[in-house]
CSV table of C-alpha atoms in Angstrom, one decimal:
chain,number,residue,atom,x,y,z
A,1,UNK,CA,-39.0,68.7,-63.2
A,2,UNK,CA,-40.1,66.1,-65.9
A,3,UNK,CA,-43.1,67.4,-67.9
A,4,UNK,CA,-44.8,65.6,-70.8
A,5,UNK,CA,-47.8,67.5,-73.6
A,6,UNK,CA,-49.5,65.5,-76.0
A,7,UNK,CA,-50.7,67.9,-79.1
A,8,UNK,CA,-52.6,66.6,-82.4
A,9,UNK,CA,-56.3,66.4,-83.6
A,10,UNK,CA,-58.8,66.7,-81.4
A,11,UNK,CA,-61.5,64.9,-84.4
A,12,UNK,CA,-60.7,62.2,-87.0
A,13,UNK,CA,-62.7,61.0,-89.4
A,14,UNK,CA,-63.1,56.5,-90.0
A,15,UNK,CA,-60.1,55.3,-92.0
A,16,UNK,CA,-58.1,58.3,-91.5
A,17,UNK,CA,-54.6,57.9,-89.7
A,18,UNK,CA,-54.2,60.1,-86.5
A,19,UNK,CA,-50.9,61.3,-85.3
A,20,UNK,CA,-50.3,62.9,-82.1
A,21,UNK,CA,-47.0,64.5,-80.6
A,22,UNK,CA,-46.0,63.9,-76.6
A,23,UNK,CA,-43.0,66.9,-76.3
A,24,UNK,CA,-41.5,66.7,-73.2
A,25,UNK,CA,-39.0,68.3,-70.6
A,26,UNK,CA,-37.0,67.5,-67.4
A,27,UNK,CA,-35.5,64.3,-68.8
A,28,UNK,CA,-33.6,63.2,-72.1
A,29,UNK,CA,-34.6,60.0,-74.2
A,30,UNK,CA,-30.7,59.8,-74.7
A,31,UNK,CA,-30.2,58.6,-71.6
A,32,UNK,CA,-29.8,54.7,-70.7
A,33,UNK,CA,-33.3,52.6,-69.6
A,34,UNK,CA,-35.4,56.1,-70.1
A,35,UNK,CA,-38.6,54.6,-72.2
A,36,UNK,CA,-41.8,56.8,-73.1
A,37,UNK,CA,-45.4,55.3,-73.5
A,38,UNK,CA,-48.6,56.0,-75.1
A,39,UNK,CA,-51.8,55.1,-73.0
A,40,UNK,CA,-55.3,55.5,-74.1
A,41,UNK,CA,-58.4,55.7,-72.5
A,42,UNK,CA,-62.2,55.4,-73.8
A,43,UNK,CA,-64.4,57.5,-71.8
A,44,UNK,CA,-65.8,55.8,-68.9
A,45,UNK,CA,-63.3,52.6,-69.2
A,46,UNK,CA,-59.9,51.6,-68.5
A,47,UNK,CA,-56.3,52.5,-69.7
A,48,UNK,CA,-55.3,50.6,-72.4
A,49,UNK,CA,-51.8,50.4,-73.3
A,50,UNK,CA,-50.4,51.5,-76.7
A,51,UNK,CA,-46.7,51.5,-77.5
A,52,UNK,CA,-43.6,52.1,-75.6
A,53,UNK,CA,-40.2,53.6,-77.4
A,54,UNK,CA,-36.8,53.2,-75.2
A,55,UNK,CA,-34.0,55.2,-75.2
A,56,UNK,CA,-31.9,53.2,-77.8
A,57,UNK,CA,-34.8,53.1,-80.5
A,58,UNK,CA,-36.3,49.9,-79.7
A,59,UNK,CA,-40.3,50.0,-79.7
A,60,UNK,CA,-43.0,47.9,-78.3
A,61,UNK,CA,-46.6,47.7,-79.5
A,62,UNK,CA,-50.0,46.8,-77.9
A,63,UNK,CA,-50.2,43.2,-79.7
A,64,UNK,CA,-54.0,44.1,-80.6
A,65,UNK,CA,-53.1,47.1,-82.5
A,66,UNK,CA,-49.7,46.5,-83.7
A,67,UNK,CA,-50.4,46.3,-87.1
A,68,UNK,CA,-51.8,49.8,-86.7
A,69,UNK,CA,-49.4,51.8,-84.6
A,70,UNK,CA,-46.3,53.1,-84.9
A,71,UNK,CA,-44.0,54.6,-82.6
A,72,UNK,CA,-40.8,57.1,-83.1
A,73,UNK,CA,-38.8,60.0,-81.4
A,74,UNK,CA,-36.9,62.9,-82.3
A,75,UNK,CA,-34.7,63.0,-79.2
A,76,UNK,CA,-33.2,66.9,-80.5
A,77,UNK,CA,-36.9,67.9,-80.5
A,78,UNK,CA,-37.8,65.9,-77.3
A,79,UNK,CA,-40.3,64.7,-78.8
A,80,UNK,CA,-42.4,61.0,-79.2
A,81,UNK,CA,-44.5,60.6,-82.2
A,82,UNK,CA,-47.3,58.0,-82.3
A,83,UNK,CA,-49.4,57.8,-85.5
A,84,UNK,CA,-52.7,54.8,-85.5
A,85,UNK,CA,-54.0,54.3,-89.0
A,86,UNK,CA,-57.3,53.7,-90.1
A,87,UNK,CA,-59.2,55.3,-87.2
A,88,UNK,CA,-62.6,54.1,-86.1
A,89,UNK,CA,-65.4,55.8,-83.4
A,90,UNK,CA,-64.3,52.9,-80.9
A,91,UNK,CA,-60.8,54.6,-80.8
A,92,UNK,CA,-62.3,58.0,-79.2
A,93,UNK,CA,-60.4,58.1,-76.2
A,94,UNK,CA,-57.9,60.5,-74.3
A,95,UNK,CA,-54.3,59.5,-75.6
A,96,UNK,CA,-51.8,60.3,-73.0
A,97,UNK,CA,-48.4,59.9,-72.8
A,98,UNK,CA,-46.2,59.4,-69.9
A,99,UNK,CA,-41.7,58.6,-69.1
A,100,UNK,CA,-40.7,55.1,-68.1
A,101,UNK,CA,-37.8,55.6,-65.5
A,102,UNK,CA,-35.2,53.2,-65.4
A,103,UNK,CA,-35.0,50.6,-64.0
A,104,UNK,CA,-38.4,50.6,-63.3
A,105,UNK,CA,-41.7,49.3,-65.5
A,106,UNK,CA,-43.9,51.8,-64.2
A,107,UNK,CA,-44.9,55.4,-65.5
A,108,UNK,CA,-43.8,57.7,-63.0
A,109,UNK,CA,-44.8,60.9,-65.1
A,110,UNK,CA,-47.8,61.6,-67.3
A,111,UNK,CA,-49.2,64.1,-69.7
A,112,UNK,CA,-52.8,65.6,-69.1
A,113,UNK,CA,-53.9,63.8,-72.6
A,114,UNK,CA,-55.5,64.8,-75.1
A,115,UNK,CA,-59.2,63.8,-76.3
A,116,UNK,CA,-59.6,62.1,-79.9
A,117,UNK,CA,-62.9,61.7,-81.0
A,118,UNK,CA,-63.4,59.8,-84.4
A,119,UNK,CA,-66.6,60.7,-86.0
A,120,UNK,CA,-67.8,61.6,-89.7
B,1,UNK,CA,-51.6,37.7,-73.2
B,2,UNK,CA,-51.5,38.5,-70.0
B,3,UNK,CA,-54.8,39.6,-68.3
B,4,UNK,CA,-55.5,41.8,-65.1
B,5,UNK,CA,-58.7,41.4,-62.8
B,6,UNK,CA,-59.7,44.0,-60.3
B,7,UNK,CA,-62.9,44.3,-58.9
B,8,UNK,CA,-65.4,47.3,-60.2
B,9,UNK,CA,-66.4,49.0,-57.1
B,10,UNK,CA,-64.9,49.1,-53.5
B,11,UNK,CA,-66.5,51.3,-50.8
B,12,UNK,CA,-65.3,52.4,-47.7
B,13,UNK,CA,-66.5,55.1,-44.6
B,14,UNK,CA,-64.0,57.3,-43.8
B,15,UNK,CA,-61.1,56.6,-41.3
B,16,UNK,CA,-61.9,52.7,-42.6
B,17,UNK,CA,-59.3,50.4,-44.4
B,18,UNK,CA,-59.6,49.7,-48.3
B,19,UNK,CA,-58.4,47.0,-50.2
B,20,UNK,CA,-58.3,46.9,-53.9
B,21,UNK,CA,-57.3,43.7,-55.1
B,22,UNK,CA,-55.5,42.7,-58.5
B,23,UNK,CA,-55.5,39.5,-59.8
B,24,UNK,CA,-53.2,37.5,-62.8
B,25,UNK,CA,-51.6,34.0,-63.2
B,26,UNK,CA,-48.4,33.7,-60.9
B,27,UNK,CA,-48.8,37.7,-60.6
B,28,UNK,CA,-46.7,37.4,-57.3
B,29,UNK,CA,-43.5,36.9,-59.7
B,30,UNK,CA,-44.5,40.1,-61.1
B,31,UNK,CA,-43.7,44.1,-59.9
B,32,UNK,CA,-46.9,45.3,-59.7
B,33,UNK,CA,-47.7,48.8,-59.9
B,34,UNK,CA,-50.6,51.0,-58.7
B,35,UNK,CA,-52.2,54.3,-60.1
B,36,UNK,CA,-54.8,56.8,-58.6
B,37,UNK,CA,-57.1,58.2,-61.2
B,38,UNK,CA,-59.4,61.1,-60.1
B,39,UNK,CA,-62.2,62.3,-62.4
B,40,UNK,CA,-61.0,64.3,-65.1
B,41,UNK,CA,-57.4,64.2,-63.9
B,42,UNK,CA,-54.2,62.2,-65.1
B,43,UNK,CA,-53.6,58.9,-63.4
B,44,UNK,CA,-50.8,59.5,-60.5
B,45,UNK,CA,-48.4,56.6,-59.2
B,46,UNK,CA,-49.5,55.6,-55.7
B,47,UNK,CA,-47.1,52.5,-55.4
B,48,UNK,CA,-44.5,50.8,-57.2
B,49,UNK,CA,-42.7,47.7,-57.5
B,50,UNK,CA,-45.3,46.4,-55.9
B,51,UNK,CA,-44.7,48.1,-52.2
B,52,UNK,CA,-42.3,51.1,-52.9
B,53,UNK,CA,-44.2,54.6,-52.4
B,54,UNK,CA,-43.0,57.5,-55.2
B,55,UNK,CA,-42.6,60.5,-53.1
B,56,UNK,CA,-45.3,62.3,-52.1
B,57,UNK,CA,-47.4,59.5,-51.7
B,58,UNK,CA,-49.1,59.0,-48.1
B,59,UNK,CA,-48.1,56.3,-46.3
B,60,UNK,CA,-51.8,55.1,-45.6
B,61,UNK,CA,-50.9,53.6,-49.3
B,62,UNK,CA,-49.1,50.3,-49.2
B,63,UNK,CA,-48.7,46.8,-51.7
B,64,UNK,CA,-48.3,43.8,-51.6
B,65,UNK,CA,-48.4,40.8,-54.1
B,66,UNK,CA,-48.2,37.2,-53.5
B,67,UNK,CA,-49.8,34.3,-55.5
B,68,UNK,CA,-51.8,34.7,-58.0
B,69,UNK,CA,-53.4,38.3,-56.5
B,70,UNK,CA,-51.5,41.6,-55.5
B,71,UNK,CA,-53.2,43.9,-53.7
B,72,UNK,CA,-53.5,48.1,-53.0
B,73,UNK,CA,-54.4,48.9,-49.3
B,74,UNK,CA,-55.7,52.4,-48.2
B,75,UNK,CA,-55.2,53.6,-45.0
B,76,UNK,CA,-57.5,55.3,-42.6
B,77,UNK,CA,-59.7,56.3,-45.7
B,78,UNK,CA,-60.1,59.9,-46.6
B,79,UNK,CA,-62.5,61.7,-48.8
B,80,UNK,CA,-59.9,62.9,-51.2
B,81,UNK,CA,-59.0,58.9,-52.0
B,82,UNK,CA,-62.2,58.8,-54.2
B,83,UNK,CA,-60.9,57.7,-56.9
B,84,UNK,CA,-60.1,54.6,-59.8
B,85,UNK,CA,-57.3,52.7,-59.3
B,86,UNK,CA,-55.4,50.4,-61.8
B,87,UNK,CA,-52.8,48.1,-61.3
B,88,UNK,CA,-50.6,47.5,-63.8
B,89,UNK,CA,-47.5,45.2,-64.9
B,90,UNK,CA,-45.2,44.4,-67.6
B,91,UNK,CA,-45.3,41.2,-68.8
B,92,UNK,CA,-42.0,39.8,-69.7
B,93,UNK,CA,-43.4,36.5,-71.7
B,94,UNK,CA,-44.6,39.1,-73.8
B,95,UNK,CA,-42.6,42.2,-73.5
B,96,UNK,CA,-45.6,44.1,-73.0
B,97,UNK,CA,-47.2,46.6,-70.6
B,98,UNK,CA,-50.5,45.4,-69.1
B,99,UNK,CA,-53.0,47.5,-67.4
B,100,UNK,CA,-55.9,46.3,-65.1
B,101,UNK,CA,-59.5,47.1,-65.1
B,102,UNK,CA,-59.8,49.4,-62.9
B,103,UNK,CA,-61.8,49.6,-59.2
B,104,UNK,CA,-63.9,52.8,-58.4
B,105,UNK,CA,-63.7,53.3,-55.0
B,106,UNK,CA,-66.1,55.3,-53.1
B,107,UNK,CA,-65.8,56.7,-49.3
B,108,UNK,CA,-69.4,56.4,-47.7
């Protein structure tokens, strides 16, 4: 049973850098074509992609907020860690992440998420 | 980069048929996927690869894509489908993942 638990912050303040943790279970980020992704969401709007780690280290990054994001994993912990510098109120949002099965582009599994609010 | 349309709002009356359409540039060359989102909850994968069901999904939810629009039908409508729905794809121009806009959709 794949699970996935995103843990960090639940407040920010502007300009601070925000790191959140997505542990999961039930599957190994070791294993070929096995990809996890970060997904935000505002409230009231849409999911927004963030980044994307594969199994063999190689990242992608939401081309609007590359240059803010990064993306790595600790596969002994089972853990994804993505960290966003230089927060700002418009990125309050839930934060979720969610497994990318091979050899498909879809997210088949998703953690709950976890609300960030960036405020003063 | 690649964008998604989907209309805001679709309703439907119960036991009715809704279609929730998706639309991008030459998305028919695309896998397009769906996701259910109900309030408060995580989004759930409905369809995949643009007409492939994950198990556990209903078969009243089926895909297709063609063109420049792919589209999420509902089945004989039930109250419990009140939900958003986004479509989403990757985008190998650009290597990137691509969500839609999102559609509420309401049963009457």
């Amino acid at each position: 049973q794949i699970t996935l638990k995103e843990s960090g912050p639940t407040l920010v303040k502007p300009t601070q850098t925000l790191t959140l943790t997505c542990t999961f279970s039930g599957f190994s980020l070791n294993t070929t074509g096995v990809g996890v992704g970060w997904i935000r969401q505002p409230p009231g709007k849409a999911l927004e992609w963030l980044a994307l780690i594969y199994w063999d280290d190689d990242k992608r990054y939401s081309p609007s907020l590359k240059s803010r994001l990064t993306i790595t994993k600790d596969t002994s912990k089972n853990q994804v860690v993505l960290t966003m510098t230089n927060m700002d109120p418009v990125d309050t949002a839930t934060y979720s992440c969610a497994h990318l099965p091979p050899p498909y582009n879809s997210f088949d599994y998703w953690g709950q998420g976890t609300l960030v609010t960036v405020s003063s | 980069s690649y964008v998604l349309t989907q209309p805001p709002s679709v309703s439907v009356a119960p036991g009715q048929t809704a279609r929730i359409t998706c639309g991008g540039n030459n998305i028919g060359r695309k896998s397009v996927h769906w996701y259910q989102q109900k309030a408060g909850q995580a989004p759930v994968l409905v369809v995949y690869d643009d007409s492939d069901r994950p198990s556990g999904i209903p078969e009243r939810f089926s895909g297709s894509n063609s063109g420049n629009t792919a589209t999420l039908t509902i089945s004989r409508v039930e109250a419990g489908d009140e939900a958003d729905y986004y479509c989403q794809v990757w985008d190998s121009s650009s290597d990137h993942y691509v969500f839609g806009s999102g559609t509420k959709v309401t049963v009457l």
